[in-house]
Coordinates of C-alpha atoms in Angstrom, one line a residue:
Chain T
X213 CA 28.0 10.9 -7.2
X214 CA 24.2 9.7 -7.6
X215 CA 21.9 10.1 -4.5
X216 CA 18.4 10.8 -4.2
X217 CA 15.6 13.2 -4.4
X218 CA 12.4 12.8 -2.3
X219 CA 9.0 15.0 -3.6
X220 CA 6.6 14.9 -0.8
X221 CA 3.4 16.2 -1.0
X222 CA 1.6 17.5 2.0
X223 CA -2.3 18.9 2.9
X224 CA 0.1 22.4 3.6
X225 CA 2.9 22.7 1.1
X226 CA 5.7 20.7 -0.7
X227 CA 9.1 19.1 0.4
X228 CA 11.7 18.2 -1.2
X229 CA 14.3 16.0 0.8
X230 CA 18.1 15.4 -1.0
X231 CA 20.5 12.7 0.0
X232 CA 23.5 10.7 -1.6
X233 CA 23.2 7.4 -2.3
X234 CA 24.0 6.6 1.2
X235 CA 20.5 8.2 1.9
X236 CA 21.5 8.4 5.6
X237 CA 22.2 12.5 5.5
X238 CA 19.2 14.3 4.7
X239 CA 18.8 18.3 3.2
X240 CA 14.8 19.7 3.3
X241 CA 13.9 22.0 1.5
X242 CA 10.2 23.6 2.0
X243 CA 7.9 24.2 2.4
X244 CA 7.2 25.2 -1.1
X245 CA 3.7 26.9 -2.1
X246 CA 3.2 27.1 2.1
X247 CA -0.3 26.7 3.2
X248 CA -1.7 24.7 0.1
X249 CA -2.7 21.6 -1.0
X250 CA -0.1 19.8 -2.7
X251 CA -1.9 16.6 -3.8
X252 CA 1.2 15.0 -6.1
X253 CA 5.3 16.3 -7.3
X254 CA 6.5 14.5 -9.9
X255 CA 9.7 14.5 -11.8
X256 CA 10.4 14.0 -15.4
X257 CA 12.2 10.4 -16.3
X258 CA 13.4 12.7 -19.2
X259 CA 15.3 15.4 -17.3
X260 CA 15.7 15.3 -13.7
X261 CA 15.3 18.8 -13.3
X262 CA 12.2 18.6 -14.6
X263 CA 9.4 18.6 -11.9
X264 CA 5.8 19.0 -12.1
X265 CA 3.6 20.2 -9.0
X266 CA 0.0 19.7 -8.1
X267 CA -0.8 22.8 -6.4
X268 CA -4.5 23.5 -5.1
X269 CA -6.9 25.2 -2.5
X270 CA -10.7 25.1 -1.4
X271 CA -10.6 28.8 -1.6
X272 CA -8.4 29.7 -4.6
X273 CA -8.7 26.6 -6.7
X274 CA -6.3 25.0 -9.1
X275 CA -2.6 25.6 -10.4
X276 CA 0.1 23.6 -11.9
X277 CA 3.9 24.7 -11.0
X278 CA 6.9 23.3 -12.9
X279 CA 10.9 23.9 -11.4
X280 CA 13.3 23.1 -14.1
X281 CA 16.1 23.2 -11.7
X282 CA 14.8 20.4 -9.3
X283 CA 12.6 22.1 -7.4
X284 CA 14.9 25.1 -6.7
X285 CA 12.6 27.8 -8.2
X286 CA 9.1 27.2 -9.4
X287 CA 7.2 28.7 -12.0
X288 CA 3.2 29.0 -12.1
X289 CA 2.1 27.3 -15.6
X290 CA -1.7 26.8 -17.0
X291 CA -4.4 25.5 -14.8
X292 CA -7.8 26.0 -17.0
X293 CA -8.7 21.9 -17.5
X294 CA -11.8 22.2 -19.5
X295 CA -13.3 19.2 -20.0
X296 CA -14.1 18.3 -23.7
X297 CA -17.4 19.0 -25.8
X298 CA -20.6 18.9 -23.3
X299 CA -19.8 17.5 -20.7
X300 CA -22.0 15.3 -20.0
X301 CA -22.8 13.7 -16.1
X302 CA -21.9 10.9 -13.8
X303 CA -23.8 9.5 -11.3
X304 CA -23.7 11.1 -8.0
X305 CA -24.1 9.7 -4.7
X306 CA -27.6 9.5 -4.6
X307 CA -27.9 7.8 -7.8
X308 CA -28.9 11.3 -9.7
X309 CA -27.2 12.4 -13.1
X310 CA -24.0 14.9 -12.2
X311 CA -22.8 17.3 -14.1
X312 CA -18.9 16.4 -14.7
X313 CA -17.0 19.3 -12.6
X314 CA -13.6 20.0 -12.2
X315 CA -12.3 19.7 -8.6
X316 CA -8.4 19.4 -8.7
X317 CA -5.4 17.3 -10.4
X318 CA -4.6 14.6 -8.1
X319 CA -1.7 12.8 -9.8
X320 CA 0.8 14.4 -12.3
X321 CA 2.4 11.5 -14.9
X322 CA 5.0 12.9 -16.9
X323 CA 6.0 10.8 -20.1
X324 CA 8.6 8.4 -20.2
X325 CA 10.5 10.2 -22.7
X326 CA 9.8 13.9 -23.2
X327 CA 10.0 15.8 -20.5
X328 CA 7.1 18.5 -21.9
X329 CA 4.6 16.3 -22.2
X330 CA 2.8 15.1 -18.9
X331 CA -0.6 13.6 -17.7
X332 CA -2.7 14.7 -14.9
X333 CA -5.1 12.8 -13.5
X334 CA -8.5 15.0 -12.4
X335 CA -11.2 15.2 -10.4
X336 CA -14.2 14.5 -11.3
X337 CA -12.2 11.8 -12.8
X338 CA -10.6 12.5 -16.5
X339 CA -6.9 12.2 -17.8
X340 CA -5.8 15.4 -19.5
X341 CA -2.6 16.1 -21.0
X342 CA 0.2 19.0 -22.1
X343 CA 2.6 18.7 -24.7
X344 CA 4.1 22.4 -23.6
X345 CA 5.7 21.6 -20.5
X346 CA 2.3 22.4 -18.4
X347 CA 1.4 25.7 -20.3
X348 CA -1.8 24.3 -21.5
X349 CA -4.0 21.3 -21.2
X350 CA -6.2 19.0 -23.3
X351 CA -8.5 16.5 -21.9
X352 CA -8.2 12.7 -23.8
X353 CA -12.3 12.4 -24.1
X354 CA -12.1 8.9 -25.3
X355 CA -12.1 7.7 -22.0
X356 CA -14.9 9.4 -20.3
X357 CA -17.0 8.4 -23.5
X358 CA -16.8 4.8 -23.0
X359 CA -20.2 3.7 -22.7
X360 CA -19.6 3.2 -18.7
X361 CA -19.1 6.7 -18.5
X362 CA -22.8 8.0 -16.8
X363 CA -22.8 5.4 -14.4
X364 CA -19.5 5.6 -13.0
X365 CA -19.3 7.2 -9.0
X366 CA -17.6 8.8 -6.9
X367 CA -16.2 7.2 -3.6
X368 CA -15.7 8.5 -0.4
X369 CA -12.9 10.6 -1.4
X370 CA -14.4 12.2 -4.6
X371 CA -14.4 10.8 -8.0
X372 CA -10.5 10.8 -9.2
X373 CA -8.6 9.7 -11.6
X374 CA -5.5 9.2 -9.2
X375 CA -3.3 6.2 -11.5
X376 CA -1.3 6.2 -14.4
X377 CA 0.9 3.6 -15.6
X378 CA 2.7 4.3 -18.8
X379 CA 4.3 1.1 -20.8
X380 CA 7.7 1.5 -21.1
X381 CA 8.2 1.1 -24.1
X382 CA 4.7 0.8 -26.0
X383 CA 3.6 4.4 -26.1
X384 CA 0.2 3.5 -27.0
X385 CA -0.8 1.7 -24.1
X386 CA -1.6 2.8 -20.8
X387 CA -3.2 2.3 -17.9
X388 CA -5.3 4.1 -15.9
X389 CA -7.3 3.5 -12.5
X390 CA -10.3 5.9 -10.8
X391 CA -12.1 5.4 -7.5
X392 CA -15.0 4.7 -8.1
X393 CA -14.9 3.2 -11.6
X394 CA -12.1 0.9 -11.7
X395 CA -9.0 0.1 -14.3
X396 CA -9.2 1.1 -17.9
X397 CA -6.2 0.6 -20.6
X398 CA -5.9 2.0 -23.9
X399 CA -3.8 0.8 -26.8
X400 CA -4.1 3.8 -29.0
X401 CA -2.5 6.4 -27.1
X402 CA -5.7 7.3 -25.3
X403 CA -7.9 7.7 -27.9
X404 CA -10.1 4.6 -26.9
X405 CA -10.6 2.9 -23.8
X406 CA -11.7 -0.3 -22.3
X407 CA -12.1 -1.5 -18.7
X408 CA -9.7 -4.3 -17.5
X409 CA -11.4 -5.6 -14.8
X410 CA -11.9 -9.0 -14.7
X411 CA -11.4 -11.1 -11.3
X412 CA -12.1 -8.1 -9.2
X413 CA -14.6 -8.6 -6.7
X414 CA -16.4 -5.6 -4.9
X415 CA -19.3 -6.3 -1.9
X416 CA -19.6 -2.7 -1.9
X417 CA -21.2 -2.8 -5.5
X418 CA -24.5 -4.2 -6.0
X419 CA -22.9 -7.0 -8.2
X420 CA -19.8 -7.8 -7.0
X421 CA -17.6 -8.2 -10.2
X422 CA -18.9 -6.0 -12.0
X423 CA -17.3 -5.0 -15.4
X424 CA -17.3 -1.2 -13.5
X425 CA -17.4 0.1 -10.7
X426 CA -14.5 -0.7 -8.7
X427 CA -12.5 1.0 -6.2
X428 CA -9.4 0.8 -7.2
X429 CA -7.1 2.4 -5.1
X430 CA -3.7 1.7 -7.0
X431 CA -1.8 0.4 -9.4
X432 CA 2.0 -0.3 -10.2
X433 CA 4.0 -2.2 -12.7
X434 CA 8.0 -3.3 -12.9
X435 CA 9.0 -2.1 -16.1
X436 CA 10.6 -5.0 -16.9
X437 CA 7.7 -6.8 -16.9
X438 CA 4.9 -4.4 -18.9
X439 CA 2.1 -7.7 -18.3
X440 CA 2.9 -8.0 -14.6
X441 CA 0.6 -5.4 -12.6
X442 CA 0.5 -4.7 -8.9
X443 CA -3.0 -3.8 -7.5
X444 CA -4.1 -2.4 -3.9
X445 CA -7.8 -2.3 -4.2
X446 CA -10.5 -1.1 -1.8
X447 CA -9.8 -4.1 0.0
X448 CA -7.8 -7.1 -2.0
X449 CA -4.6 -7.3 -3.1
X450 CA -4.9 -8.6 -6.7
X451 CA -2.1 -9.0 -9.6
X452 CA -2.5 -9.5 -13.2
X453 CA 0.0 -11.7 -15.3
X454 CA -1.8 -10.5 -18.7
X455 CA -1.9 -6.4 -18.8
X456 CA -5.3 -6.3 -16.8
X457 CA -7.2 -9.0 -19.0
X458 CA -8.0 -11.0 -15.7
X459 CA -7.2 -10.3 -12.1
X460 CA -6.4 -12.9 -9.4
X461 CA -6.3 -12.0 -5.5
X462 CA -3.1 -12.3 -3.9
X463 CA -3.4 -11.0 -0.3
X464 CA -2.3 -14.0 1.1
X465 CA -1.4 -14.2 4.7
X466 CA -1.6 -10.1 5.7
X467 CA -3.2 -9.0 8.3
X468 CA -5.6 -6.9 6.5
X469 CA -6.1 -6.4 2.6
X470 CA -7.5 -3.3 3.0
X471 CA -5.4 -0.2 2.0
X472 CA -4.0 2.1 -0.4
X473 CA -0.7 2.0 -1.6
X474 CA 1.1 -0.3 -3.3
X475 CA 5.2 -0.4 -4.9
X476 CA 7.2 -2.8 -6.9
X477 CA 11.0 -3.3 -5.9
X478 CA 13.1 -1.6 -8.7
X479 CA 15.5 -4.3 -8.9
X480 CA 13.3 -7.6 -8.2
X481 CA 10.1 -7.7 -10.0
X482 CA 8.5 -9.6 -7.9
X483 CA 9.3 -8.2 -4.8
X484 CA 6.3 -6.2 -3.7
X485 CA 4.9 -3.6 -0.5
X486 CA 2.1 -2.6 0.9
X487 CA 0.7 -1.3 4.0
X488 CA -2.3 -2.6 5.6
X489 CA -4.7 -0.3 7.3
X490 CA -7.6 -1.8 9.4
X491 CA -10.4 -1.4 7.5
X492 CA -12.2 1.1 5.6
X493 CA -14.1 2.7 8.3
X494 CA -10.3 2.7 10.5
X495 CA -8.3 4.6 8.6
X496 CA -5.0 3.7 10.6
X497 CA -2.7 0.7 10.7
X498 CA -4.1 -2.8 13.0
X499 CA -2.6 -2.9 16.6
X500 CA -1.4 0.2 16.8
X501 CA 1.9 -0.9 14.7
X502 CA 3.0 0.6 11.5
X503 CA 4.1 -2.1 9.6
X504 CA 5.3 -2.2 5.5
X505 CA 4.2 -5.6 4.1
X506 CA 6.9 -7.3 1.7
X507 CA 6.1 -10.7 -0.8
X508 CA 9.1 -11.5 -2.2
X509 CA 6.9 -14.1 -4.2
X510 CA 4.8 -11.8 -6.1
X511 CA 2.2 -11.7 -3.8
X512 CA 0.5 -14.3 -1.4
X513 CA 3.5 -14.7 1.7
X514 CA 3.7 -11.8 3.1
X515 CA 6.5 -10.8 6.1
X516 CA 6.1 -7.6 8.0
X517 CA 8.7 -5.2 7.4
X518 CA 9.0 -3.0 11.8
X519 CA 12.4 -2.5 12.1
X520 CA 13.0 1.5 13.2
X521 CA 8.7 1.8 12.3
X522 CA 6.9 2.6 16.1
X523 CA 5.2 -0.6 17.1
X524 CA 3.0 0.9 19.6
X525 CA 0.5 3.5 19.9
X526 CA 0.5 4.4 16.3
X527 CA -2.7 5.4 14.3
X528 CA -1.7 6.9 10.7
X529 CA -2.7 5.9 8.0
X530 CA -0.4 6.2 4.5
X531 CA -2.4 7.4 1.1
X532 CA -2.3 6.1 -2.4
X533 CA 0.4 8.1 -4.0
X534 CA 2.5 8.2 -0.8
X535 CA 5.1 5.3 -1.3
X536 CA 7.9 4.9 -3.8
X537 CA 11.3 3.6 -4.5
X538 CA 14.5 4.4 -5.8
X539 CA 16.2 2.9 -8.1
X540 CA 20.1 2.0 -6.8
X541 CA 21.3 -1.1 -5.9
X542 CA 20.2 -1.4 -2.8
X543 CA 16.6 -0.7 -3.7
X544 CA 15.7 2.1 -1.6
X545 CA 11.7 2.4 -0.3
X546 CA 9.9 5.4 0.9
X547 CA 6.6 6.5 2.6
X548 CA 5.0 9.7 4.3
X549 CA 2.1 9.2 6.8
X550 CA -1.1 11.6 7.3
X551 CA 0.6 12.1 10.8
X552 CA 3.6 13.7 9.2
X553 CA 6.6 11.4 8.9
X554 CA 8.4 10.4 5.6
X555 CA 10.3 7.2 6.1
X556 CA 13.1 5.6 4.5
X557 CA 14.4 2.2 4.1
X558 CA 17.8 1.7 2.0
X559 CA 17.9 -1.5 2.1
X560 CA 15.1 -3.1 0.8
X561 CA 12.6 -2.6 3.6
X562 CA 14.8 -4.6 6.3
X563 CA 14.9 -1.1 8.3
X564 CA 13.8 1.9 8.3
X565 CA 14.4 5.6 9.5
X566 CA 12.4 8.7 9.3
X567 CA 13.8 11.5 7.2
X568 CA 11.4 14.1 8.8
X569 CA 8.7 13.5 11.8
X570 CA 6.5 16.6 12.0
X571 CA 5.4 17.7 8.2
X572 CA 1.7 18.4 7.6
X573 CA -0.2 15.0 7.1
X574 CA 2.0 13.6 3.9
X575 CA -0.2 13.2 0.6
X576 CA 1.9 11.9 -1.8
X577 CA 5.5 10.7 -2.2
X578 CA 7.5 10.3 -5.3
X579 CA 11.4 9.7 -5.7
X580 CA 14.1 10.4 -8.5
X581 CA 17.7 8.4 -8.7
X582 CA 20.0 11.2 -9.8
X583 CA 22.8 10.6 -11.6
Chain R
X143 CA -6.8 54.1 -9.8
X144 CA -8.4 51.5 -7.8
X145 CA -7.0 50.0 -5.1
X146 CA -7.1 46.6 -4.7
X147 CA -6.3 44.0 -1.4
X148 CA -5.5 40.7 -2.4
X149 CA -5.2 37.6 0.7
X150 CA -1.5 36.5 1.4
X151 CA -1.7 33.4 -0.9
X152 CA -2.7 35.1 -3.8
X153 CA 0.2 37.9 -3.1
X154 CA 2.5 35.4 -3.2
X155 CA 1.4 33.9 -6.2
X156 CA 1.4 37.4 -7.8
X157 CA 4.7 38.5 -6.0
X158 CA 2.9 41.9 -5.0
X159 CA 3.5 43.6 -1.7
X160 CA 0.4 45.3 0.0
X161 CA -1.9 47.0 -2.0
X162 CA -2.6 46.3 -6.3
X163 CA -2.8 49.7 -8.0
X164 CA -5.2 49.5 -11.2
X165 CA -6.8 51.9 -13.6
X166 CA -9.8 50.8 -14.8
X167 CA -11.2 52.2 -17.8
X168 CA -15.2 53.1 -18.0
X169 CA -17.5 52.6 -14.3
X170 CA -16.0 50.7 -11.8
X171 CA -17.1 47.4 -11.4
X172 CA -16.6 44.2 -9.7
X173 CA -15.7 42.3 -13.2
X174 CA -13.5 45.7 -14.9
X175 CA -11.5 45.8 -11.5
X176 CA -11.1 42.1 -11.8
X177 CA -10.5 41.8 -15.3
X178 CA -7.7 44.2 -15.2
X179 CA -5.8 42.8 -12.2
X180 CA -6.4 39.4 -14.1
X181 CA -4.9 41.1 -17.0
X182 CA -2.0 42.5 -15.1
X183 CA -1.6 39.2 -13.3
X184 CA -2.5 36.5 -15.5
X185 CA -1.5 33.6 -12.4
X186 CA -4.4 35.0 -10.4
X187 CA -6.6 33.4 -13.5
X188 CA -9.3 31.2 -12.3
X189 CA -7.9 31.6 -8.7
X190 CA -10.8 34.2 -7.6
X191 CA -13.4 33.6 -10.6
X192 CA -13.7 30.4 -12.5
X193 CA -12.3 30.6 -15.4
X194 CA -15.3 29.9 -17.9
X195 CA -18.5 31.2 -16.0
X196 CA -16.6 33.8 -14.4
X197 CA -18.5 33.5 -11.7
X198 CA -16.8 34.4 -7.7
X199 CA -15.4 31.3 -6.4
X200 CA -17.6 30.2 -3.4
X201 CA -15.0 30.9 -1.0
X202 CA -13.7 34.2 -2.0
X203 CA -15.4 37.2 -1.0
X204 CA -15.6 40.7 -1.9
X205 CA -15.7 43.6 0.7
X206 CA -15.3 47.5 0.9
X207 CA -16.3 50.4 3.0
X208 CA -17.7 47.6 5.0
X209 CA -19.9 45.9 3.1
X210 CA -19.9 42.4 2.1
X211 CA -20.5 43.2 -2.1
X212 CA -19.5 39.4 -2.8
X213 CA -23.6 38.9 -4.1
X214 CA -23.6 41.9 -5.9
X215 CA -24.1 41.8 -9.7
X216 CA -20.5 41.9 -10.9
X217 CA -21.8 44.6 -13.3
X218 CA -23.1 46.7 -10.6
X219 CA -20.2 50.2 -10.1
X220 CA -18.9 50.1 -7.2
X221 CA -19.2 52.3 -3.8
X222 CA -17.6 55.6 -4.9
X223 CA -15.2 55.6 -2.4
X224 CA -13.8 52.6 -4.1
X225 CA -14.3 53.9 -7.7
X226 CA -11.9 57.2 -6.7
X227 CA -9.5 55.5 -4.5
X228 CA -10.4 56.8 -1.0
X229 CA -11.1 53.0 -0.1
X230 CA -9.4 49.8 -0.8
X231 CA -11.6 46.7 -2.5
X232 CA -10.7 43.8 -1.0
X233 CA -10.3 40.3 -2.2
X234 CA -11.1 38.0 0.8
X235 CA -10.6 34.1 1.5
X236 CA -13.8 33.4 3.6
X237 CA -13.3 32.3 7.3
X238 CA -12.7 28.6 7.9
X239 CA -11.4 26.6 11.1
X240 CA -12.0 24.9 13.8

């Protein structure tokens, strides 16, 4: 019988939360690697048992755990991510050269179709890869030596490389996005890079659409539809019918367009969510409601999504990698909060239901269909 | 033999119970007692010492016969007492909360 399996990564530790495909009974297991930072758990499209964990600490730095038995067991893999050659710098804050430094893996990307190779996406912002099932790990240069490279910045956050979108079925191109520096895409399997971000507009930059500099803060795509992508910038909602050649805004009639996730519907392409927070110095949802945003339109008319979400006295706020969907019938959605609640929705966002209430604040959120 | 304390997490991560156990060959230092639990514990790479430079990790400390040796030389022997085994050196994630 197929059902569900829901990584969640939290600022303490990992859970993994099991259902049928009636997602209304729920098993958790966890926490996993208690007491660290588990920024992102993702599973192989290859091989469901497959999964790939993000595992790091202030104190002890940087690991990478894989289960091959989804998420039973876990074994510790490499974790030295050197970056290429001489590094080189970045701008910092201040406007000063910055030696590039390694801070942690923020998003894990495994291939579409071999379930030893995956990407991880680092801090200070790089896109490395391992073709040995996470043993060891090889930065893709190309993309910090675009010519953008030494002026790129962090954001508030840190500079990370925190998306990648894989074409389903051009394994040369991919897409990838970093706060503060914006989308790039590559059509020769990450050797080169070029930004793809035209019709973004940024007042926090000194010119606004400039062709870098952007804070992106994510990106999705239905497979289906490999030119269609989904953006949730700083603040904007913005979509792209060409593979990032041009962007047009699409927020529409929500409440807010600031915030940081964004998800596709598995079985309607144009069916889109997001989550507005308040603004960028209110890290929490407006009014005190949490409310999931869906366009059914691909973007523009919005409706709020409350049904079994609290509609009063709420102030969480839900990060970039921490909403996903699974792909059954009835489209299933899913978010975690940083006050510690993963919710579900089976039915297309029309209502929802928490699966847990009192995790550490929820990082990131990722969900296989099992056979 | 040298014996070593590690913090909780990095137990775990090693599945070791109490105290490490090495022998060290030549003086004791901070970087032979660390490069042979690193050899006998190849996980615990890069978790107290960067893995390039080497260098301590800013919030790991180093402590014996109560002494905070964490900006000591790492090729500086350390306290007899540690060298022969009458005191532990201990691995320590610095204080942090609030």
């Amino acid at each position: 019988m197929s059902g569900v399996r829901v990584l969640v990564g939290t600022r303490k530790g990992a859970f993994v939360l099991t259902s049928d495909a009636k997602r209304q009974r729920w098993d958790v297991s966890g926490p996993h690697f208690a007491g660290w930072e588990i920024y992102h758990v993702a599973g192989s499209p290859a091989d469901s048992d497959r999964l790939y964990a993000s595992q790091s600490s202030g104190w002890f730095g940087q690991l990478i755990q894989r289960s091959d038995d989804g998420g039973a067991t876990w074994q510790p893999m490499g974790n030295q991510f050197s970056y290429d050659g001489v590094p080189g710098t970045h701008q910092w804050y201040d406007g000063t050269p910055h030696p590039w430094e390694f801070a942690r893996v923020w998003h894990l990307e495994p291939s579409l179709t071999d379930p030893d190779t995956v990407y991880a996406g680092v801090e200070d912002a790089a896109l490395f890869r391992s073709v040995d099932g996470g043993q060891t790990w090889q930065e893709l240069p190309g993309l910090r030596d675009h010519d953008s490279g030494s002026s790129w910045q962090p954001g508030a956050g840190g500079m990370c490389l925190h998306t990648i979108v894989q074409h389903p079925s051009d394994p040369g191109r991919m897409f990838v996005a970093i706060s503060a520096a914006g989308v790039f895409r590559t059509d020769d399997a990450g050797k080169t890079w070029r930004p793809t971000n035209r019709g973004l507009r940024s007042e926090g930059i000194p010119d606004p659409t400039a062709e870098v500099g952007h804070c992106v803060h994510r990106l999705t795509m239905h497979p289906s539809r490999p030119d269609v992508l989904f953006m949730q910038k700083h603040w904007d909602v913005m979509r792209s019918d060409d593979a990032g050649e041009s962007w047009q805004e699409i927020s529409g009639d929500l409440p807010t367009d600031f915030g940081f996730p964004i998800a596709v519907h598995a079985n309607e392409p144009d069916t889109i969510y997001v989550v507005p927070i308040k603004s960028d110095s209110e890290h929490y949802v407006p009014e005190g409601k949490l409310r999931v945003y869906r366009s059914r339109t691909g973007g523009h008319e919005w409706e709020a999504l409350t049904k079994g979400l609290p509609q009063s006295d709420c102030y969480v706020n839900v990060l970039r990698d921490a909403m996903a969907v699974d792909s059954l019938d009835s489209c299933g959605i899913y978010f975690g909060t940083t006050g510690g609640q993963v919710y579900a929705s089976a039915d297309g966002g029309d209502s929802w239901a928490p699966i847990v209430r009192d995790l550490p604040s929820v990082l990131s959120v990722e969900v296989q269909t099992l056979p | 033999m040298i014996r070593l304390r590690l913090p909780a997490h990095l137990r775990t991560l090693a599945q070791v119970d109490g105290e490490v156990r090495l022998h060290v060959e030549g003086p004791a230092t901070q970087r032979s007692v660390l490069d042979a639990l690193e050899a006998r514990y190849p996980v615990l790479r890069g978790t107290i010492r960067d893995r390039v430079t080497l260098q301590r990790r800013a919030f790991v400390r180093f402590f014996a016969c109560e002494q905070d040796l964490s900006h000591e030389s790492p090729d500086v022997p350390l306290p007899h007492e540690v060298a022969t085994g009458v005191e532990p050196f201990l691995v320590v994630g610095a204080m942090a909360g609030g």
